Coordinates of C-alpha atoms (C1' of nucleotides) in Angstrom, one line a residue:
Chain S
X1 CA -43.5 -1.0 19.5
X2 CA -44.5 -1.5 15.9
X3 CA -47.8 0.4 16.1
X4 CA -47.6 3.1 13.8
X5 CA -48.8 3.4 9.9
X6 CA -51.6 6.4 10.2
X7 CA -52.4 7.4 6.8
X8 CA -55.6 8.5 7.4
X9 CA -57.6 6.0 9.3
X10 CA -57.7 3.2 7.9
X11 CA -60.5 1.8 6.3
X12 CA -61.6 -1.4 7.2
X13 CA -59.9 -3.6 4.4
X14 CA -60.5 -7.1 5.2
X15 CA -64.3 -8.3 5.7
X16 CA -63.9 -10.0 3.1
X17 CA -64.4 -14.0 4.0
X18 CA -67.3 -15.9 6.1
X19 CA -64.7 -15.2 9.3
X20 CA -65.5 -15.5 13.0
X21 CA -67.4 -17.8 12.6
X22 CA -68.4 -17.8 16.6
X23 CA -64.7 -19.1 17.0
X24 CA -61.9 -16.8 18.7
X25 CA -64.4 -16.6 21.3
X26 CA -63.0 -19.8 23.0
X27 CA -65.9 -22.0 23.7
X28 CA -65.6 -25.6 23.9
X29 CA -67.0 -27.4 21.1
X30 CA -67.2 -26.8 17.6
X31 CA -70.4 -26.3 16.4
X32 CA -69.3 -25.7 12.7
X33 CA -67.9 -28.1 10.5
X34 CA -64.1 -27.3 9.4
X35 CA -63.3 -27.5 6.0
X36 CA -60.4 -25.5 4.1
X37 CA -62.2 -21.8 3.6
X38 CA -63.0 -22.0 7.3
X39 CA -59.4 -22.8 8.6
X40 CA -57.7 -20.3 6.8
X41 CA -60.3 -17.9 7.5
X42 CA -59.7 -18.8 11.2
X43 CA -55.8 -18.2 10.8
X44 CA -56.3 -15.3 9.0
X45 CA -58.7 -14.0 12.1
X46 CA -56.2 -14.8 14.5
X47 CA -52.9 -14.1 13.2
X48 CA -55.0 -10.7 13.0
X49 CA -55.5 -10.3 16.0
X50 CA -52.3 -11.6 17.5
X51 CA -49.8 -11.1 15.6
X52 CA -47.1 -13.2 14.0
X53 CA -45.5 -13.9 17.2
X54 CA -48.4 -15.7 18.8
X55 CA -48.7 -17.6 15.9
X56 CA -48.4 -21.6 15.5
X57 CA -50.4 -24.7 14.6
X58 CA -51.1 -25.6 17.8
X59 CA -52.0 -21.8 18.5
X60 CA -54.6 -22.4 15.5
X61 CA -56.3 -25.5 16.8
X62 CA -56.1 -24.4 20.8
X63 CA -58.4 -21.5 19.4
X64 CA -61.0 -23.8 17.2
X65 CA -60.9 -26.4 20.3
X66 CA -59.4 -29.2 17.9
X67 CA -57.2 -31.4 17.6
X68 CA -53.9 -30.4 16.4
X69 CA -53.5 -33.4 13.5
X70 CA -56.6 -32.3 12.1
X71 CA -55.8 -29.4 10.8
X72 CA -53.5 -31.6 8.9
X73 CA -56.3 -32.9 7.0
X74 CA -57.2 -29.6 5.9
X75 CA -54.3 -28.4 5.0
X76 CA -51.2 -29.8 3.3
X77 CA -48.7 -28.3 6.5
X78 CA -48.1 -24.5 7.7
X79 CA -46.9 -23.2 5.1
X80 CA -49.7 -24.0 2.3
X81 CA -52.0 -22.4 5.6
X82 CA -49.8 -19.3 5.3
X83 CA -49.6 -18.8 1.5
X84 CA -53.1 -19.4 1.5
X85 CA -53.1 -16.4 4.1
X86 CA -51.8 -14.5 2.1
X87 CA -53.2 -15.0 -1.5
X88 CA -56.9 -13.9 0.3
X89 CA -55.5 -11.2 1.8
X90 CA -53.6 -9.5 -1.1
X91 CA -56.2 -10.0 -2.8
X92 CA -58.1 -7.2 -1.0
X93 CA -55.8 -4.9 -3.6
X94 CA -58.1 -3.1 -6.6
X95 CA -56.1 -2.2 -9.2
X96 CA -57.4 0.7 -10.8
X97 CA -58.6 0.6 -14.5
X98 CA -57.7 4.1 -15.4
X99 CA -55.6 5.9 -18.0
X100 CA -54.3 7.9 -15.5
X101 CA -51.8 5.9 -14.6
X102 CA -50.0 8.2 -12.0
X103 CA -53.2 8.3 -10.2
X104 CA -53.8 4.5 -10.6
X105 CA -49.9 3.8 -9.5
X106 CA -50.2 5.6 -6.4
X107 CA -53.5 4.6 -5.4
X108 CA -51.8 1.0 -6.1
X109 CA -49.0 1.7 -3.5
X110 CA -51.0 3.6 -1.4
X111 CA -53.4 0.8 -0.6
X112 CA -50.5 -1.7 -0.4
X113 CA -49.0 0.2 1.8
X114 CA -52.4 0.3 4.0
X115 CA -53.1 -3.6 3.7
X116 CA -49.6 -4.3 4.7
X117 CA -49.1 -1.6 7.5
X118 CA -53.0 -2.5 9.0
X119 CA -51.6 -5.8 9.0
X120 CA -47.5 -6.2 9.7
X121 CA -47.6 -9.6 10.3
X122 CA -48.1 -9.9 6.5
X123 CA -45.0 -8.7 5.8
X124 CA -43.7 -11.2 8.0
X125 CA -45.6 -13.9 6.3
X126 CA -45.0 -13.0 3.1
X127 CA -41.3 -12.9 4.1
X128 CA -41.5 -16.6 5.8
X129 CA -43.0 -18.7 3.9
X130 CA -41.0 -17.5 0.8
X131 CA -43.0 -15.6 -1.5
X132 CA -44.4 -18.0 -3.6
X133 CA -47.6 -16.0 -5.4
X134 CA -51.0 -17.6 -5.1
X135 CA -53.9 -17.2 -8.2
X136 CA -55.2 -14.2 -6.6
X137 CA -52.0 -12.6 -5.8
X138 CA -50.8 -13.2 -9.5
X139 CA -54.0 -11.7 -10.3
X140 CA -53.7 -8.3 -8.8
X141 CA -49.9 -8.2 -9.9
X142 CA -50.9 -8.6 -13.4
X143 CA -53.3 -6.0 -13.6
X144 CA -50.3 -3.6 -12.0
X145 CA -48.4 -4.5 -14.4
X146 CA -50.3 -3.2 -17.1
X147 CA -50.7 0.1 -14.7
X148 CA -46.8 0.1 -14.9
X149 CA -46.9 -0.3 -18.8
X150 CA -49.3 2.7 -19.6
X151 CA -46.8 5.0 -18.2
X152 CA -45.7 4.8 -21.5
X153 CA -42.4 3.3 -20.7
X154 CA -40.3 1.4 -23.1
X155 CA -41.5 -1.7 -23.4
X156 CA -38.6 -3.4 -22.2
X157 CA -38.6 -1.2 -19.0
X158 CA -41.9 -1.9 -17.8
X159 CA -40.5 -4.9 -15.5
X160 CA -37.2 -2.8 -14.2
X161 CA -40.0 -0.2 -13.0
X162 CA -42.5 -3.0 -12.1
X163 CA -38.9 -3.9 -9.7
X164 CA -38.7 -0.3 -8.6
X165 CA -42.0 0.1 -7.2
X166 CA -42.5 -3.0 -5.9
X167 CA -39.1 -2.6 -4.0
X168 CA -39.8 0.4 -2.6
X169 CA -42.5 -0.6 -1.4
X170 CA -42.2 -3.4 0.5
X171 CA -38.7 -2.0 2.0
X172 CA -40.7 0.9 2.9
X173 CA -43.4 -1.1 5.0
X174 CA -40.3 -3.4 6.5
X175 CA -39.1 -0.5 7.6
X176 CA -42.3 1.4 8.6
X177 CA -43.3 -1.5 10.7
X178 CA -40.0 -3.0 12.0
X179 CA -38.4 0.0 13.0
X180 CA -35.7 0.0 15.7
X181 CA -36.9 -0.2 19.2
X182 CA -35.1 3.2 20.1
X183 CA -36.6 5.9 18.0
X184 CA -34.0 7.9 20.2
X185 CA -31.3 6.3 19.0
X186 CA -29.4 9.5 18.2
X187 CA -29.9 11.5 21.1
X188 CA -29.0 8.9 22.9
X189 CA -25.7 8.0 20.8
X190 CA -24.7 10.8 20.2
X191 CA -24.6 12.2 23.1
X192 CA -22.3 9.3 24.3
X193 CA -19.6 9.6 21.9
X194 CA -16.2 10.3 23.3
X195 CA -14.5 13.1 21.7
X196 CA -12.0 10.7 20.3
X197 CA -14.8 9.7 17.2
X198 CA -16.5 11.4 15.6
X199 CA -20.1 12.0 16.3
X200 CA -22.6 10.8 14.9
X201 CA -24.0 14.4 13.6
X202 CA -25.7 13.7 10.2
X203 CA -27.7 11.3 12.1
X204 CA -28.5 13.8 14.8
X205 CA -29.1 16.3 12.1
X206 CA -31.1 14.7 9.6
X207 CA -32.6 12.4 12.8
X208 CA -34.1 9.7 9.8
X209 CA -36.6 8.5 12.9
X210 CA -40.0 6.5 11.8
X211 CA -41.8 9.0 13.6
X212 CA -45.8 8.1 12.4
X213 CA -45.7 11.6 11.6
X214 CA -43.2 11.5 9.1
X215 CA -43.5 8.4 7.7
X216 CA -46.8 9.5 5.4
X217 CA -44.8 12.4 4.4
X218 CA -41.6 10.0 3.2
X219 CA -44.1 8.0 1.5
X220 CA -45.7 10.4 -1.0
X221 CA -42.0 11.7 -1.3
X222 CA -41.2 8.5 -2.3
X223 CA -44.1 8.0 -4.4
X224 CA -43.7 11.0 -6.1
X225 CA -40.2 10.5 -6.8
X226 CA -41.0 7.9 -8.8
X227 CA -43.4 8.5 -10.3
X228 CA -41.2 11.3 -12.2
X229 CA -38.7 9.6 -12.6
X230 CA -41.0 7.2 -14.5
X231 CA -42.3 9.8 -16.1
X232 CA -39.2 11.4 -18.1
X233 CA -38.1 8.0 -18.3
X234 CA -36.9 7.4 -22.3
X235 CA -35.9 11.1 -22.8
X236 CA -33.1 10.6 -20.2
X237 CA -30.7 12.6 -21.5
X238 CA -27.1 13.1 -19.5
X239 CA -27.4 9.4 -18.6
X240 CA -23.9 8.8 -18.3
X241 CA -23.0 5.7 -19.2
X242 CA -25.1 2.7 -17.0
X243 CA -27.9 1.3 -19.9
X244 CA -26.0 -2.2 -20.3
Chain U
X1 CA -33.5 -21.9 -4.8
X2 CA -32.9 -18.7 -3.6
X3 CA -29.4 -18.6 -5.7
X4 CA -28.7 -16.1 -7.6
X5 CA -27.3 -12.7 -6.8
X6 CA -24.5 -12.5 -9.5
X7 CA -23.3 -8.8 -9.8
X8 CA -20.0 -9.7 -10.7
X9 CA -17.9 -12.4 -9.2
X10 CA -18.3 -11.1 -5.3
X11 CA -15.0 -10.5 -3.0
X12 CA -15.3 -12.2 0.2
X13 CA -16.5 -9.6 2.3
X14 CA -15.9 -10.8 5.5
X15 CA -12.8 -11.9 6.2
X16 CA -13.2 -9.9 9.1
X17 CA -12.5 -11.3 12.6
X18 CA -10.8 -14.3 14.2
X19 CA -13.5 -16.5 12.8
X20 CA -12.7 -20.5 12.2
X21 CA -11.4 -20.9 15.3
X22 CA -10.6 -24.6 14.2
X23 CA -14.1 -24.9 15.1
X24 CA -16.8 -25.5 12.5
X25 CA -15.0 -29.1 12.4
X26 CA -16.5 -31.3 14.3
X27 CA -13.7 -31.8 17.1
X28 CA -14.9 -33.2 20.8
X29 CA -13.4 -31.0 23.0
X30 CA -13.5 -27.0 22.9
X31 CA -9.6 -25.7 22.5
X32 CA -10.7 -22.4 22.6
X33 CA -11.9 -20.3 25.9
X34 CA -15.4 -19.3 24.8
X35 CA -16.4 -15.2 25.4
X36 CA -18.6 -13.0 23.8
X37 CA -16.7 -12.4 20.7
X38 CA -16.1 -16.1 19.9
X39 CA -19.7 -16.9 19.9
X40 CA -20.8 -14.0 17.8
X41 CA -18.2 -15.2 15.6
X42 CA -18.8 -18.8 15.5
X43 CA -23.0 -17.7 14.8
X44 CA -22.0 -15.6 12.2
X45 CA -20.1 -18.6 10.4
X46 CA -22.9 -20.8 11.5
X47 CA -25.4 -19.4 9.3
X48 CA -23.1 -18.0 6.3
X49 CA -22.3 -21.9 6.5
X50 CA -25.8 -23.4 6.6
X51 CA -28.0 -20.5 6.3
X52 CA -30.5 -19.6 8.6
X53 CA -32.7 -22.8 8.5
X54 CA -30.5 -24.3 10.3
X55 CA -30.4 -21.8 12.6
X56 CA -30.8 -22.0 16.0
X57 CA -28.9 -22.0 19.7
X58 CA -29.0 -25.2 20.1
X59 CA -27.1 -25.8 16.8
X60 CA -24.9 -22.9 17.5
X61 CA -24.0 -24.9 21.2
X62 CA -23.7 -28.7 19.6
X63 CA -21.0 -26.5 16.9
X64 CA -18.9 -25.3 19.2
X65 CA -19.5 -28.5 22.0
X66 CA -20.9 -26.7 24.5
X67 CA -24.4 -26.8 26.2
X68 CA -26.5 -24.6 25.4
X69 CA -27.2 -23.0 28.6
X70 CA -23.5 -21.8 28.1
X71 CA -24.3 -19.6 25.2
X72 CA -26.1 -17.8 27.9
X73 CA -23.2 -16.5 29.9
X74 CA -21.8 -15.2 27.7
X75 CA -25.2 -13.5 25.7
X76 CA -28.0 -11.9 26.8
X77 CA -30.4 -14.2 24.4
X78 CA -30.8 -15.1 20.7
X79 CA -31.8 -11.7 19.7
X80 CA -29.1 -10.1 21.5
X81 CA -26.9 -12.9 20.0
X82 CA -28.1 -12.4 16.4
X83 CA -28.1 -8.3 16.4
X84 CA -24.4 -8.3 16.9
X85 CA -23.9 -11.0 14.5
X86 CA -25.8 -8.1 11.8
X87 CA -24.0 -5.3 12.9
X88 CA -20.3 -6.7 12.7
X89 CA -21.8 -8.0 9.0
X90 CA -23.0 -4.8 8.1
X91 CA -20.0 -3.4 9.1
X92 CA -17.8 -4.0 6.0
X93 CA -19.7 -1.5 4.3
X94 CA -17.7 0.9 3.8
X95 CA -18.7 4.7 2.8
X96 CA -16.8 6.5 -0.2
X97 CA -16.1 10.0 1.5
X98 CA -15.9 12.0 -2.0
X99 CA -18.0 15.1 -3.5
X100 CA -19.1 13.0 -6.0
X101 CA -22.0 11.5 -4.3
X102 CA -24.1 9.9 -7.5
X103 CA -20.8 7.4 -7.6
X104 CA -21.1 7.5 -3.7
X105 CA -24.3 6.5 -3.5
X106 CA -24.5 4.0 -6.4
X107 CA -21.2 2.6 -4.5
X108 CA -23.2 2.2 -1.2
X109 CA -25.9 0.7 -2.6
X110 CA -24.7 -2.2 -4.7
X111 CA -21.9 -3.2 -1.7
X112 CA -24.9 -3.2 0.7
X113 CA -26.9 -5.5 -2.0
X114 CA -24.3 -7.4 -2.4
X115 CA -23.4 -8.2 1.2
X116 CA -26.7 -8.7 1.7
X117 CA -27.0 -11.2 -1.5
X118 CA -23.9 -12.7 -0.5
X119 CA -25.1 -13.5 3.1
X120 CA -29.0 -13.7 2.5
X121 CA -29.8 -15.0 5.6
X122 CA -28.9 -11.4 6.8
X123 CA -32.1 -10.2 5.1
X124 CA -33.9 -12.9 7.3
X125 CA -31.9 -12.3 10.3
X126 CA -32.5 -8.5 10.3
X127 CA -36.0 -8.6 9.6
X128 CA -35.9 -11.4 12.5
X129 CA -34.3 -9.4 14.9
X130 CA -36.5 -6.1 14.7
X131 CA -33.7 -4.0 13.1
X132 CA -32.1 -2.5 15.7
X133 CA -29.3 -1.1 15.0
X134 CA -25.6 -1.4 16.5
X135 CA -22.6 0.7 16.9
X136 CA -20.5 -0.3 13.8
X137 CA -24.4 0.1 11.7
X138 CA -25.6 3.3 13.4
X139 CA -21.8 4.3 12.1
X140 CA -21.9 3.2 8.6
X141 CA -26.0 4.6 8.4
X142 CA -24.5 8.3 9.8
X143 CA -22.2 8.0 6.4
X144 CA -24.6 7.2 4.4
X145 CA -26.6 9.9 5.5
X146 CA -24.1 12.3 5.0
X147 CA -23.6 11.6 1.6
X148 CA -27.1 11.6 0.4
X149 CA -26.9 15.6 2.3
X150 CA -24.1 16.5 -0.2
X151 CA -26.7 15.9 -3.0
X152 CA -28.4 18.9 -2.9
X153 CA -31.6 18.1 -1.7
X154 CA -33.4 20.2 0.5
X155 CA -32.1 19.9 3.6
X156 CA -35.4 18.9 5.2
X157 CA -35.9 16.1 2.8
X158 CA -32.8 14.5 3.3
X159 CA -34.2 11.5 6.1
X160 CA -37.1 11.3 3.4
X161 CA -34.6 10.6 0.2
X162 CA -32.6 8.3 2.9
X163 CA -36.1 6.4 3.1
X164 CA -36.5 6.3 -0.6
X165 CA -32.8 4.7 -1.5
X166 CA -32.5 2.2 1.8
X167 CA -36.2 0.8 1.4
X168 CA -35.5 0.5 -2.4
X169 CA -32.3 -1.2 -1.6
X170 CA -34.3 -3.6 1.1
X171 CA -37.3 -4.6 -0.7
X172 CA -35.0 -5.2 -3.7
X173 CA -32.8 -7.7 -2.1
X174 CA -36.2 -9.0 -0.6
X175 CA -37.3 -9.8 -3.8
X176 CA -34.3 -10.8 -5.2
X177 CA -33.9 -13.6 -2.3
X178 CA -37.2 -14.4 -1.7
X179 CA -38.1 -14.8 -5.5
X180 CA -41.0 -17.0 -6.2
X181 CA -40.3 -20.8 -6.3
X182 CA -41.5 -20.9 -9.2
X183 CA -39.7 -18.8 -12.1
X184 CA -41.8 -20.2 -15.2
X185 CA -45.1 -19.6 -12.9
X186 CA -46.2 -17.1 -15.9
X187 CA -46.2 -19.7 -18.4
X188 CA -48.1 -21.8 -16.3
X189 CA -50.5 -20.1 -15.2
X190 CA -51.0 -18.1 -18.5
X191 CA -51.3 -21.2 -20.2
X192 CA -54.3 -22.9 -17.9
X193 CA -56.3 -19.7 -17.6
X194 CA -59.9 -21.0 -19.3
X195 CA -61.3 -19.0 -21.9
X196 CA -64.0 -17.2 -19.8
X197 CA -61.1 -15.7 -17.1
X198 CA -58.9 -13.3 -18.7
X199 CA -55.6 -14.5 -19.2
X200 CA -52.4 -12.8 -17.1
X201 CA -51.7 -11.0 -20.2
X202 CA -49.2 -8.5 -18.8
X203 CA -47.7 -11.4 -16.3
X204 CA -46.9 -13.3 -20.0
X205 CA -45.6 -10.2 -21.7
X206 CA -43.5 -8.5 -19.5
X207 CA -42.3 -11.1 -17.6
X208 CA -41.3 -9.6 -14.2
X209 CA -39.1 -13.5 -13.3
X210 CA -36.2 -12.7 -11.1
X211 CA -33.6 -14.1 -13.2
X212 CA -30.4 -13.7 -12.4
X213 CA -29.3 -12.0 -15.3
X214 CA -32.2 -9.9 -15.3
X215 CA -31.2 -8.8 -11.8
X216 CA -28.0 -6.8 -12.6
X217 CA -29.8 -4.8 -15.4
X218 CA -32.8 -3.7 -12.8
X219 CA -31.3 -2.7 -9.7
X220 CA -28.9 -0.3 -12.2
X221 CA -32.2 0.9 -13.8
X222 CA -33.5 1.2 -10.3
X223 CA -30.4 3.0 -8.8
X224 CA -30.2 5.3 -11.9
X225 CA -33.7 6.5 -11.8
X226 CA -33.1 7.1 -7.7
X227 CA -30.4 9.2 -8.6
X228 CA -32.0 11.1 -11.5
X229 CA -34.8 12.1 -9.0
X230 CA -32.9 13.0 -6.5
X231 CA -30.1 15.7 -8.6
X232 CA -34.0 17.1 -10.6
X233 CA -35.2 17.6 -6.6
X234 CA -36.5 20.7 -5.5
X235 CA -36.3 21.7 -9.0
X236 CA -39.6 20.3 -9.5
X237 CA -42.5 23.0 -11.3
X238 CA -45.6 20.5 -12.6
X239 CA -45.9 18.4 -8.7
X240 CA -49.8 18.2 -8.5
X241 CA -49.8 19.3 -4.4
X242 CA -48.3 16.4 -2.5
X243 CA -46.2 18.3 -0.7
X244 CA -47.4 18.1 2.7
Chain M
dA1 C1' -64.9 -38.6 5.4
dC2 C1' -63.4 -36.6 9.3
dC3 C1' -60.9 -36.1 13.8
dT4 C1' -57.9 -37.9 18.1
dG5 C1' -53.6 -38.8 21.0
dA6 C1' -49.3 -40.9 21.7
dA7 C1' -44.9 -39.6 19.5
dC8 C1' -40.5 -37.4 17.5
dA9 C1' -37.3 -34.7 16.9
dC10 C1' -36.8 -30.3 17.1
dC11 C1' -37.0 -25.4 20.1
dG12 C1' -35.1 -20.8 23.3
dT13 C1' -34.4 -20.0 28.8
dT14 C1' -34.0 -20.8 33.6
dC15 C1' -31.7 -23.0 37.2
dA16 C1' -29.5 -24.8 40.7
dA17 C1' -25.7 -27.6 40.6
dG18 C1' -21.2 -28.2 39.6
dT19 C1' -15.5 -26.5 38.9
Chain V
dA1 C1' -15.6 -16.8 36.0
dC2 C1' -17.2 -20.6 33.2
dC3 C1' -20.1 -24.3 32.6
dT4 C1' -23.1 -28.5 33.2
dG5 C1' -27.7 -31.1 33.5
dA6 C1' -32.2 -31.1 34.1
dA7 C1' -36.4 -29.1 34.0
dC8 C1' -39.9 -26.1 31.2
dA9 C1' -43.0 -24.8 27.7
dC10 C1' -43.4 -25.2 23.6
dC11 C1' -42.5 -26.2 18.3
dG12 C1' -44.0 -29.0 13.2
dT13 C1' -45.5 -33.4 11.8
dT14 C1' -46.6 -37.7 11.0
dC15 C1' -49.8 -41.7 12.3
dA16 C1' -52.0 -46.3 14.1
dA17 C1' -56.8 -45.7 15.5
dG18 C1' -61.2 -44.7 16.6
dT19 C1' -66.2 -43.0 14.4

DNA sequence: ACCTGAACACCGTTCAAGT
DNA sequence: ACCTGAACACCGTTCAAGT
């Protein structure tokens, strides 16, 4: 029920590591020696295949035909492992080094959305594992920050703009991947409401359902407005007084 | 480590229910008869007090000095219960019925941020329990949608604007409550990088750390830019071609 | 250096059985 | 109608013990 996220057919963002080390097919003996990298790759594959619901240290150990406790030799604990999985995945995002900051930012956001959408477990992982940034993620973040700075926004507002953009990105993917189970909740609820309580008229009218078709449009809408709001940045003349 | 979220000292958003039914103090016998409402209220209190980390059906049963299985008579399952907790909490947001849509939207966003921040477990809950909207949440959503529609944005863009605003809200609170464990990761990493690999200069320069002081400013920045971007809505002349 | 088995302290959910 | 105890199938993590 969280299977949309279309955005053109997704290129396989994740042919990075040594992955699929002949495991995940379920034979008995471990043909390959385990190491830190192997474990992370296997975890990544498993989460990709089964989603976060099926994930557990024990499930991974079963997948690798290895004792659970073995994993703890290669990895400090679950959070440590998941952190590395996140960092590896996020490293797939490449930040364009272009003077065209509008295109650069839009491209970054689209890449990130695709990655997070193709790999919805990632968002839940980031959420769950406390969002500590790995080294590769820091690199990507740094480069993106440079892109934002290039927009000509005031120097002391770069971080603010970064938060605006990334907050939108994360929130959007969150809504997109975790959309309500009942896409038709509007008709349902709107109809059953008695005459006494006012109906959910706006919900019925504008129906902000998270249908796959609409989401691409909505993302583009958001990105466009955000880019515009950066562009017209410091020249805002009619601001009431909320500068702080 | 997720203890910021200042935004003026928070008024107690949550003196709603019958709560604190003399439980949470830990005596033996259940003086009050249990019912659906009671259970939800107790769950809400418990999560508020101990955060989501300590939450479990079994923990709640211990708190109520009752057998775990008893809970399942009053409530379908954990997800059902958490859904009701969320809906109750979100119902505390009141949407101003004002023609001043800018003020109305800003007020709504601030209320929501406060609530979610004061109650960080909520965001994780929403995340975890699949974001199905309860009846009270639908009401709030509906009213907010009306406010957005009043901004004079094109009718077929109301839902898009709604997503833009709410995505920002959720993403922001997510970043705010789940900020990295290492607020000083910049100096740390920036310093230790060798000369070979380029330093994380932008991170060091703009330091987008989630310090409590900066977050209020950042939220205000975001809200302001978003409101502006709605205002200048349909009059956008120089859009490249991303209308769809 | 790498792996195992058993143990510890947890989970959510079900279900026959009690009053 | 409401509550219990025991059971089932899980968790993450530790640790002495094996090679």
